[in-house]
JSON list of C-alpha atoms in Angstrom, two decimals:
[
{"chain": "A", "resi": 4, "resn": "UNK", "atom": "CA", "xyz": [45.32, -92.11, 9.95]},
{"chain": "A", "resi": 5, "resn": "UNK", "atom": "CA", "xyz": [42.90, -94.31, 8.11]},
{"chain": "A", "resi": 6, "resn": "UNK", "atom": "CA", "xyz": [40.18, -93.63, 5.62]},
{"chain": "A", "resi": 7, "resn": "UNK", "atom": "CA", "xyz": [36.98, -92.20, 7.08]},
{"chain": "A", "resi": 8, "resn": "UNK", "atom": "CA", "xyz": [34.11, -94.31, 5.82]},
{"chain": "A", "resi": 9, "resn": "UNK", "atom": "CA", "xyz": [31.61, -92.04, 4.12]},
{"chain": "A", "resi": 10, "resn": "UNK", "atom": "CA", "xyz": [29.51, -94.64, 2.36]},
{"chain": "A", "resi": 11, "resn": "UNK", "atom": "CA", "xyz": [26.25, -96.33, 3.20]},
{"chain": "A", "resi": 12, "resn": "UNK", "atom": "CA", "xyz": [24.10, -99.09, 1.77]},
{"chain": "A", "resi": 13, "resn": "UNK", "atom": "CA", "xyz": [24.40, -98.91, -2.00]},
{"chain": "A", "resi": 14, "resn": "UNK", "atom": "CA", "xyz": [21.23, -99.06, -4.03]},
{"chain": "A", "resi": 15, "resn": "UNK", "atom": "CA", "xyz": [21.85, -101.39, -6.95]},
{"chain": "A", "resi": 16, "resn": "UNK", "atom": "CA", "xyz": [18.52, -100.83, -8.69]},
{"chain": "A", "resi": 17, "resn": "UNK", "atom": "CA", "xyz": [17.68, -97.77, -10.73]},
{"chain": "A", "resi": 18, "resn": "UNK", "atom": "CA", "xyz": [21.26, -96.51, -11.05]},
{"chain": "A", "resi": 19, "resn": "UNK", "atom": "CA", "xyz": [20.94, -94.27, -14.07]},
{"chain": "A", "resi": 20, "resn": "UNK", "atom": "CA", "xyz": [24.07, -92.16, -14.75]},
{"chain": "A", "resi": 21, "resn": "UNK", "atom": "CA", "xyz": [23.22, -88.51, -14.49]},
{"chain": "A", "resi": 22, "resn": "UNK", "atom": "CA", "xyz": [20.58, -88.94, -11.79]},
{"chain": "A", "resi": 23, "resn": "UNK", "atom": "CA", "xyz": [20.94, -86.47, -8.95]},
{"chain": "A", "resi": 24, "resn": "UNK", "atom": "CA", "xyz": [20.94, -87.42, -5.27]},
{"chain": "A", "resi": 25, "resn": "UNK", "atom": "CA", "xyz": [20.76, -85.19, -2.21]},
{"chain": "A", "resi": 26, "resn": "UNK", "atom": "CA", "xyz": [23.50, -85.50, 0.40]},
{"chain": "A", "resi": 27, "resn": "UNK", "atom": "CA", "xyz": [24.19, -83.43, 3.50]},
{"chain": "A", "resi": 28, "resn": "UNK", "atom": "CA", "xyz": [27.70, -81.99, 3.92]},
{"chain": "A", "resi": 29, "resn": "UNK", "atom": "CA", "xyz": [28.94, -80.99, 7.39]},
{"chain": "A", "resi": 30, "resn": "UNK", "atom": "CA", "xyz": [32.13, -80.58, 9.40]},
{"chain": "A", "resi": 31, "resn": "UNK", "atom": "CA", "xyz": [35.07, -78.40, 8.32]},
{"chain": "A", "resi": 32, "resn": "UNK", "atom": "CA", "xyz": [33.17, -76.63, 5.51]},
{"chain": "A", "resi": 33, "resn": "UNK", "atom": "CA", "xyz": [32.14, -73.02, 5.05]},
{"chain": "A", "resi": 34, "resn": "UNK", "atom": "CA", "xyz": [28.61, -73.78, 3.83]},
{"chain": "A", "resi": 35, "resn": "UNK", "atom": "CA", "xyz": [27.21, -76.91, 5.50]},
{"chain": "A", "resi": 36, "resn": "UNK", "atom": "CA", "xyz": [23.86, -78.12, 4.19]},
{"chain": "A", "resi": 37, "resn": "UNK", "atom": "CA", "xyz": [22.04, -80.25, 1.63]},
{"chain": "A", "resi": 38, "resn": "UNK", "atom": "CA", "xyz": [23.56, -80.54, -1.86]},
{"chain": "A", "resi": 39, "resn": "UNK", "atom": "CA", "xyz": [22.31, -82.24, -5.03]},
{"chain": "A", "resi": 40, "resn": "UNK", "atom": "CA", "xyz": [25.14, -84.12, -6.73]},
{"chain": "A", "resi": 41, "resn": "UNK", "atom": "CA", "xyz": [25.34, -86.69, -9.50]},
{"chain": "A", "resi": 42, "resn": "UNK", "atom": "CA", "xyz": [24.64, -90.21, -8.25]},
{"chain": "A", "resi": 43, "resn": "UNK", "atom": "CA", "xyz": [28.12, -91.39, -9.34]},
{"chain": "A", "resi": 44, "resn": "UNK", "atom": "CA", "xyz": [29.88, -88.56, -7.42]},
{"chain": "A", "resi": 45, "resn": "UNK", "atom": "CA", "xyz": [32.36, -89.29, -4.63]},
{"chain": "A", "resi": 46, "resn": "UNK", "atom": "CA", "xyz": [32.20, -87.76, -1.12]},
{"chain": "A", "resi": 47, "resn": "UNK", "atom": "CA", "xyz": [34.94, -85.23, -2.02]},
{"chain": "A", "resi": 48, "resn": "UNK", "atom": "CA", "xyz": [32.83, -83.86, -4.93]},
{"chain": "A", "resi": 49, "resn": "UNK", "atom": "CA", "xyz": [30.00, -83.06, -2.53]},
{"chain": "A", "resi": 50, "resn": "UNK", "atom": "CA", "xyz": [32.43, -81.67, 0.08]},
{"chain": "A", "resi": 51, "resn": "UNK", "atom": "CA", "xyz": [34.01, -79.28, -2.45]},
{"chain": "A", "resi": 52, "resn": "UNK", "atom": "CA", "xyz": [30.54, -77.86, -3.23]},
{"chain": "A", "resi": 53, "resn": "UNK", "atom": "CA", "xyz": [30.29, -76.89, 0.48]},
{"chain": "A", "resi": 54, "resn": "UNK", "atom": "CA", "xyz": [33.52, -74.81, 0.43]},
{"chain": "A", "resi": 55, "resn": "UNK", "atom": "CA", "xyz": [36.02, -76.74, 2.59]},
{"chain": "A", "resi": 56, "resn": "UNK", "atom": "CA", "xyz": [37.79, -74.63, 5.21]},
{"chain": "A", "resi": 57, "resn": "UNK", "atom": "CA", "xyz": [41.60, -74.34, 5.38]},
{"chain": "A", "resi": 58, "resn": "UNK", "atom": "CA", "xyz": [41.69, -76.91, 8.22]},
{"chain": "A", "resi": 59, "resn": "UNK", "atom": "CA", "xyz": [39.60, -79.50, 6.30]},
{"chain": "A", "resi": 60, "resn": "UNK", "atom": "CA", "xyz": [41.22, -82.94, 6.02]},
{"chain": "A", "resi": 61, "resn": "UNK", "atom": "CA", "xyz": [39.86, -83.83, 2.59]},
{"chain": "A", "resi": 62, "resn": "UNK", "atom": "CA", "xyz": [42.24, -86.79, 2.33]},
{"chain": "A", "resi": 63, "resn": "UNK", "atom": "CA", "xyz": [40.15, -88.64, 4.93]},
{"chain": "A", "resi": 64, "resn": "UNK", "atom": "CA", "xyz": [37.09, -88.82, 2.68]},
{"chain": "A", "resi": 65, "resn": "UNK", "atom": "CA", "xyz": [36.48, -92.22, 1.09]},
{"chain": "A", "resi": 66, "resn": "UNK", "atom": "CA", "xyz": [37.00, -91.79, -2.66]},
{"chain": "A", "resi": 67, "resn": "UNK", "atom": "CA", "xyz": [36.18, -95.36, -3.63]},
{"chain": "A", "resi": 68, "resn": "UNK", "atom": "CA", "xyz": [32.37, -95.44, -3.29]},
{"chain": "A", "resi": 69, "resn": "UNK", "atom": "CA", "xyz": [29.79, -93.17, -4.89]},
{"chain": "A", "resi": 70, "resn": "UNK", "atom": "CA", "xyz": [27.60, -91.10, -2.55]},
{"chain": "A", "resi": 71, "resn": "UNK", "atom": "CA", "xyz": [24.21, -92.45, -1.53]},
{"chain": "A", "resi": 72, "resn": "UNK", "atom": "CA", "xyz": [21.00, -90.39, -1.39]},
{"chain": "A", "resi": 73, "resn": "UNK", "atom": "CA", "xyz": [20.41, -89.07, 2.11]},
{"chain": "A", "resi": 74, "resn": "UNK", "atom": "CA", "xyz": [23.93, -89.70, 3.34]},
{"chain": "A", "resi": 75, "resn": "UNK", "atom": "CA", "xyz": [26.01, -87.33, 5.45]},
{"chain": "A", "resi": 76, "resn": "UNK", "atom": "CA", "xyz": [29.46, -86.43, 4.12]},
{"chain": "A", "resi": 77, "resn": "UNK", "atom": "CA", "xyz": [31.38, -85.27, 7.18]},
{"chain": "A", "resi": 78, "resn": "UNK", "atom": "CA", "xyz": [34.66, -83.44, 6.54]},
{"chain": "A", "resi": 79, "resn": "UNK", "atom": "CA", "xyz": [36.97, -83.76, 9.56]},
{"chain": "A", "resi": 80, "resn": "UNK", "atom": "CA", "xyz": [39.00, -80.77, 10.73]},
{"chain": "A", "resi": 81, "resn": "UNK", "atom": "CA", "xyz": [42.76, -80.92, 11.31]},
{"chain": "A", "resi": 82, "resn": "UNK", "atom": "CA", "xyz": [43.38, -82.54, 14.71]},
{"chain": "A", "resi": 83, "resn": "UNK", "atom": "CA", "xyz": [39.99, -84.29, 14.76]},
{"chain": "A", "resi": 84, "resn": "UNK", "atom": "CA", "xyz": [40.33, -88.07, 15.13]},
{"chain": "A", "resi": 85, "resn": "UNK", "atom": "CA", "xyz": [38.69, -90.39, 12.61]},
{"chain": "A", "resi": 86, "resn": "UNK", "atom": "CA", "xyz": [36.63, -91.94, 15.44]},
{"chain": "A", "resi": 87, "resn": "UNK", "atom": "CA", "xyz": [35.37, -88.51, 16.61]},
{"chain": "A", "resi": 88, "resn": "UNK", "atom": "CA", "xyz": [34.53, -87.49, 13.03]},
{"chain": "A", "resi": 89, "resn": "UNK", "atom": "CA", "xyz": [32.66, -90.75, 12.39]},
{"chain": "A", "resi": 90, "resn": "UNK", "atom": "CA", "xyz": [30.70, -90.34, 15.63]},
{"chain": "A", "resi": 91, "resn": "UNK", "atom": "CA", "xyz": [29.67, -86.80, 14.61]},
{"chain": "A", "resi": 92, "resn": "UNK", "atom": "CA", "xyz": [28.66, -88.06, 11.15]},
{"chain": "A", "resi": 93, "resn": "UNK", "atom": "CA", "xyz": [26.54, -90.88, 12.64]},
{"chain": "A", "resi": 94, "resn": "UNK", "atom": "CA", "xyz": [24.89, -88.49, 15.15]},
{"chain": "A", "resi": 95, "resn": "UNK", "atom": "CA", "xyz": [24.03, -86.01, 12.40]},
{"chain": "A", "resi": 96, "resn": "UNK", "atom": "CA", "xyz": [22.70, -88.80, 10.17]},
{"chain": "A", "resi": 97, "resn": "UNK", "atom": "CA", "xyz": [20.37, -90.00, 12.98]},
{"chain": "A", "resi": 98, "resn": "UNK", "atom": "CA", "xyz": [19.21, -86.42, 13.64]},
{"chain": "A", "resi": 99, "resn": "UNK", "atom": "CA", "xyz": [18.45, -85.84, 9.94]},
{"chain": "A", "resi": 100, "resn": "UNK", "atom": "CA", "xyz": [16.46, -89.08, 9.74]},
{"chain": "A", "resi": 101, "resn": "UNK", "atom": "CA", "xyz": [14.33, -88.40, 12.85]},
{"chain": "A", "resi": 102, "resn": "UNK", "atom": "CA", "xyz": [10.85, -87.37, 11.68]},
{"chain": "A", "resi": 103, "resn": "UNK", "atom": "CA", "xyz": [10.31, -85.46, 14.95]},
{"chain": "A", "resi": 104, "resn": "UNK", "atom": "CA", "xyz": [13.13, -83.10, 13.95]},
{"chain": "A", "resi": 105, "resn": "UNK", "atom": "CA", "xyz": [11.42, -82.07, 10.74]},
{"chain": "A", "resi": 106, "resn": "UNK", "atom": "CA", "xyz": [9.09, -79.08, 10.65]},
{"chain": "A", "resi": 107, "resn": "UNK", "atom": "CA", "xyz": [6.14, -79.81, 8.36]},
{"chain": "A", "resi": 108, "resn": "UNK", "atom": "CA", "xyz": [6.35, -77.91, 5.07]},
{"chain": "A", "resi": 109, "resn": "UNK", "atom": "CA", "xyz": [3.45, -75.93, 3.65]},
{"chain": "A", "resi": 110, "resn": "UNK", "atom": "CA", "xyz": [2.14, -77.57, 0.48]},
{"chain": "A", "resi": 111, "resn": "UNK", "atom": "CA", "xyz": [1.08, -74.20, -0.94]},
{"chain": "A", "resi": 112, "resn": "UNK", "atom": "CA", "xyz": [4.55, -72.62, -0.71]},
{"chain": "A", "resi": 113, "resn": "UNK", "atom": "CA", "xyz": [7.12, -75.46, -0.67]},
{"chain": "A", "resi": 114, "resn": "UNK", "atom": "CA", "xyz": [9.75, -75.47, -3.42]},
{"chain": "A", "resi": 115, "resn": "UNK", "atom": "CA", "xyz": [10.40, -78.47, -5.68]},
{"chain": "A", "resi": 116, "resn": "UNK", "atom": "CA", "xyz": [13.64, -79.07, -3.72]},
{"chain": "A", "resi": 117, "resn": "UNK", "atom": "CA", "xyz": [11.80, -79.08, -0.36]},
{"chain": "A", "resi": 118, "resn": "UNK", "atom": "CA", "xyz": [9.19, -81.47, -1.74]},
{"chain": "A", "resi": 119, "resn": "UNK", "atom": "CA", "xyz": [11.83, -83.90, -3.12]},
{"chain": "A", "resi": 120, "resn": "UNK", "atom": "CA", "xyz": [13.26, -84.15, 0.42]},
{"chain": "A", "resi": 121, "resn": "UNK", "atom": "CA", "xyz": [10.04, -85.90, 1.47]},
{"chain": "A", "resi": 122, "resn": "UNK", "atom": "CA", "xyz": [10.06, -89.72, 1.54]},
{"chain": "A", "resi": 123, "resn": "UNK", "atom": "CA", "xyz": [8.97, -91.19, -1.80]},
{"chain": "A", "resi": 124, "resn": "UNK", "atom": "CA", "xyz": [8.66, -87.84, -3.62]},
{"chain": "A", "resi": 125, "resn": "UNK", "atom": "CA", "xyz": [10.84, -87.57, -6.71]},
{"chain": "A", "resi": 126, "resn": "UNK", "atom": "CA", "xyz": [11.46, -84.52, -8.85]},
{"chain": "A", "resi": 127, "resn": "UNK", "atom": "CA", "xyz": [8.64, -85.28, -11.33]},
{"chain": "A", "resi": 128, "resn": "UNK", "atom": "CA", "xyz": [6.03, -85.68, -8.58]},
{"chain": "A", "resi": 129, "resn": "UNK", "atom": "CA", "xyz": [7.30, -82.56, -6.78]},
{"chain": "A", "resi": 130, "resn": "UNK", "atom": "CA", "xyz": [6.92, -80.60, -10.04]},
{"chain": "A", "resi": 131, "resn": "UNK", "atom": "CA", "xyz": [3.40, -82.02, -10.47]},
{"chain": "A", "resi": 132, "resn": "UNK", "atom": "CA", "xyz": [2.49, -80.85, -6.93]},
{"chain": "A", "resi": 133, "resn": "UNK", "atom": "CA", "xyz": [3.74, -77.33, -7.67]},
{"chain": "A", "resi": 134, "resn": "UNK", "atom": "CA", "xyz": [1.87, -77.28, -11.01]},
{"chain": "A", "resi": 135, "resn": "UNK", "atom": "CA", "xyz": [-1.36, -78.50, -9.39]},
{"chain": "A", "resi": 136, "resn": "UNK", "atom": "CA", "xyz": [-1.27, -75.82, -6.67]},
{"chain": "A", "resi": 137, "resn": "UNK", "atom": "CA", "xyz": [-0.89, -73.10, -9.33]},
{"chain": "A", "resi": 138, "resn": "UNK", "atom": "CA", "xyz": [-4.27, -74.25, -10.71]},
{"chain": "A", "resi": 139, "resn": "UNK", "atom": "CA", "xyz": [-5.83, -74.11, -7.22]},
{"chain": "A", "resi": 140, "resn": "UNK", "atom": "CA", "xyz": [-4.21, -73.95, -3.77]},
{"chain": "A", "resi": 141, "resn": "UNK", "atom": "CA", "xyz": [-4.52, -77.05, -1.60]},
{"chain": "A", "resi": 142, "resn": "UNK", "atom": "CA", "xyz": [-7.31, -76.66, 0.98]},
{"chain": "A", "resi": 143, "resn": "UNK", "atom": "CA", "xyz": [-5.86, -79.47, 3.12]},
{"chain": "A", "resi": 144, "resn": "UNK", "atom": "CA", "xyz": [-3.30, -82.28, 2.99]},
{"chain": "A", "resi": 145, "resn": "UNK", "atom": "CA", "xyz": [-5.83, -84.75, 1.55]},
{"chain": "A", "resi": 146, "resn": "UNK", "atom": "CA", "xyz": [-6.22, -82.46, -1.49]},
{"chain": "A", "resi": 147, "resn": "UNK", "atom": "CA", "xyz": [-2.83, -83.83, -2.62]},
{"chain": "A", "resi": 148, "resn": "UNK", "atom": "CA", "xyz": [-4.76, -86.84, -3.96]},
{"chain": "A", "resi": 149, "resn": "UNK", "atom": "CA", "xyz": [-5.76, -84.74, -7.00]},
{"chain": "A", "resi": 150, "resn": "UNK", "atom": "CA", "xyz": [-2.08, -84.73, -8.10]},
{"chain": "A", "resi": 151, "resn": "UNK", "atom": "CA", "xyz": [-1.44, -87.47, -10.71]},
{"chain": "A", "resi": 152, "resn": "UNK", "atom": "CA", "xyz": [0.83, -90.11, -9.16]},
{"chain": "A", "resi": 153, "resn": "UNK", "atom": "CA", "xyz": [-0.12, -89.33, -5.54]},
{"chain": "A", "resi": 154, "resn": "UNK", "atom": "CA", "xyz": [-1.78, -92.45, -4.19]},
{"chain": "A", "resi": 155, "resn": "UNK", "atom": "CA", "xyz": [-3.17, -93.12, -0.72]},
{"chain": "A", "resi": 156, "resn": "UNK", "atom": "CA", "xyz": [-0.04, -94.99, 0.45]},
{"chain": "A", "resi": 157, "resn": "UNK", "atom": "CA", "xyz": [2.34, -92.26, -0.71]},
{"chain": "A", "resi": 158, "resn": "UNK", "atom": "CA", "xyz": [0.14, -89.61, 0.92]},
{"chain": "A", "resi": 159, "resn": "UNK", "atom": "CA", "xyz": [0.11, -91.53, 4.21]},
{"chain": "A", "resi": 160, "resn": "UNK", "atom": "CA", "xyz": [3.92, -91.77, 4.05]},
{"chain": "A", "resi": 161, "resn": "UNK", "atom": "CA", "xyz": [4.35, -87.97, 3.88]},
{"chain": "A", "resi": 162, "resn": "UNK", "atom": "CA", "xyz": [1.30, -86.85, 5.91]},
{"chain": "A", "resi": 163, "resn": "UNK", "atom": "CA", "xyz": [3.39, -86.05, 9.04]},
{"chain": "A", "resi": 164, "resn": "UNK", "atom": "CA", "xyz": [5.83, -83.93, 7.02]},
{"chain": "A", "resi": 165, "resn": "UNK", "atom": "CA", "xyz": [3.35, -81.62, 5.26]},
{"chain": "A", "resi": 166, "resn": "UNK", "atom": "CA", "xyz": [0.63, -79.13, 6.17]},
{"chain": "A", "resi": 167, "resn": "UNK", "atom": "CA", "xyz": [-1.55, -76.43, 4.65]},
{"chain": "A", "resi": 168, "resn": "UNK", "atom": "CA", "xyz": [-1.11, -73.13, 6.48]},
{"chain": "A", "resi": 169, "resn": "UNK", "atom": "CA", "xyz": [-3.90, -70.61, 6.92]},
{"chain": "A", "resi": 170, "resn": "UNK", "atom": "CA", "xyz": [-5.99, -71.80, 3.97]},
{"chain": "A", "resi": 171, "resn": "UNK", "atom": "CA", "xyz": [-9.17, -70.18, 5.39]},
{"chain": "A", "resi": 172, "resn": "UNK", "atom": "CA", "xyz": [-7.33, -66.85, 5.62]},
{"chain": "A", "resi": 173, "resn": "UNK", "atom": "CA", "xyz": [-6.12, -67.14, 2.02]},
{"chain": "A", "resi": 174, "resn": "UNK", "atom": "CA", "xyz": [-9.58, -67.96, 0.65]},
{"chain": "A", "resi": 175, "resn": "UNK", "atom": "CA", "xyz": [-11.32, -65.25, 2.69]},
{"chain": "A", "resi": 176, "resn": "UNK", "atom": "CA", "xyz": [-8.86, -62.69, 1.30]},
{"chain": "A", "resi": 177, "resn": "UNK", "atom": "CA", "xyz": [-9.59, -63.86, -2.24]},
{"chain": "A", "resi": 178, "resn": "UNK", "atom": "CA", "xyz": [-13.36, -63.62, -1.63]},
{"chain": "A", "resi": 179, "resn": "UNK", "atom": "CA", "xyz": [-13.00, -60.17, -0.03]},
{"chain": "A", "resi": 180, "resn": "UNK", "atom": "CA", "xyz": [-10.92, -58.91, -2.94]},
{"chain": "A", "resi": 181, "resn": "UNK", "atom": "CA", "xyz": [-13.44, -60.22, -5.46]},
{"chain": "A", "resi": 182, "resn": "UNK", "atom": "CA", "xyz": [-16.36, -58.54, -3.64]},
{"chain": "A", "resi": 183, "resn": "UNK", "atom": "CA", "xyz": [-14.62, -55.16, -3.56]},
{"chain": "A", "resi": 184, "resn": "UNK", "atom": "CA", "xyz": [-14.09, -55.06, -7.36]}
]
């Protein structure tokens, strides 16, 4: 067998050692899903975090290139051809990148990790969004503009991926509770 290519386009700018990137691990692993790993990590590091099964062919993972944010690390099972594994990896990568597959997340309950999965939202901005909503819940998606660092272009980029659920219900409950005191 050959080496299963697990790389992608490498980003040469902003490579600060210690930065974390999110990759998706699938295939012959016990806990498939998204994992945050150091930018300089190799595919096998991410795969080990996902608990490889006994039939996992770890030797097929490319150990020469660091992982890339948003990439899929696919661990082939014993008996699975490299071509079949690569096809599954590519299919999963396309599925993960299709906006139609994403369910919009609620700005008033999303975690920092969920927010950092949005295009153009880093950890600092995600933390700022969470902090801002503790001051006052977001009434609508446009209310994100009150978060420092959230410009019109960035908001337009994530608009299809976010929502504000039942804000009227939340505010009416607050008003009702205040009246009854």
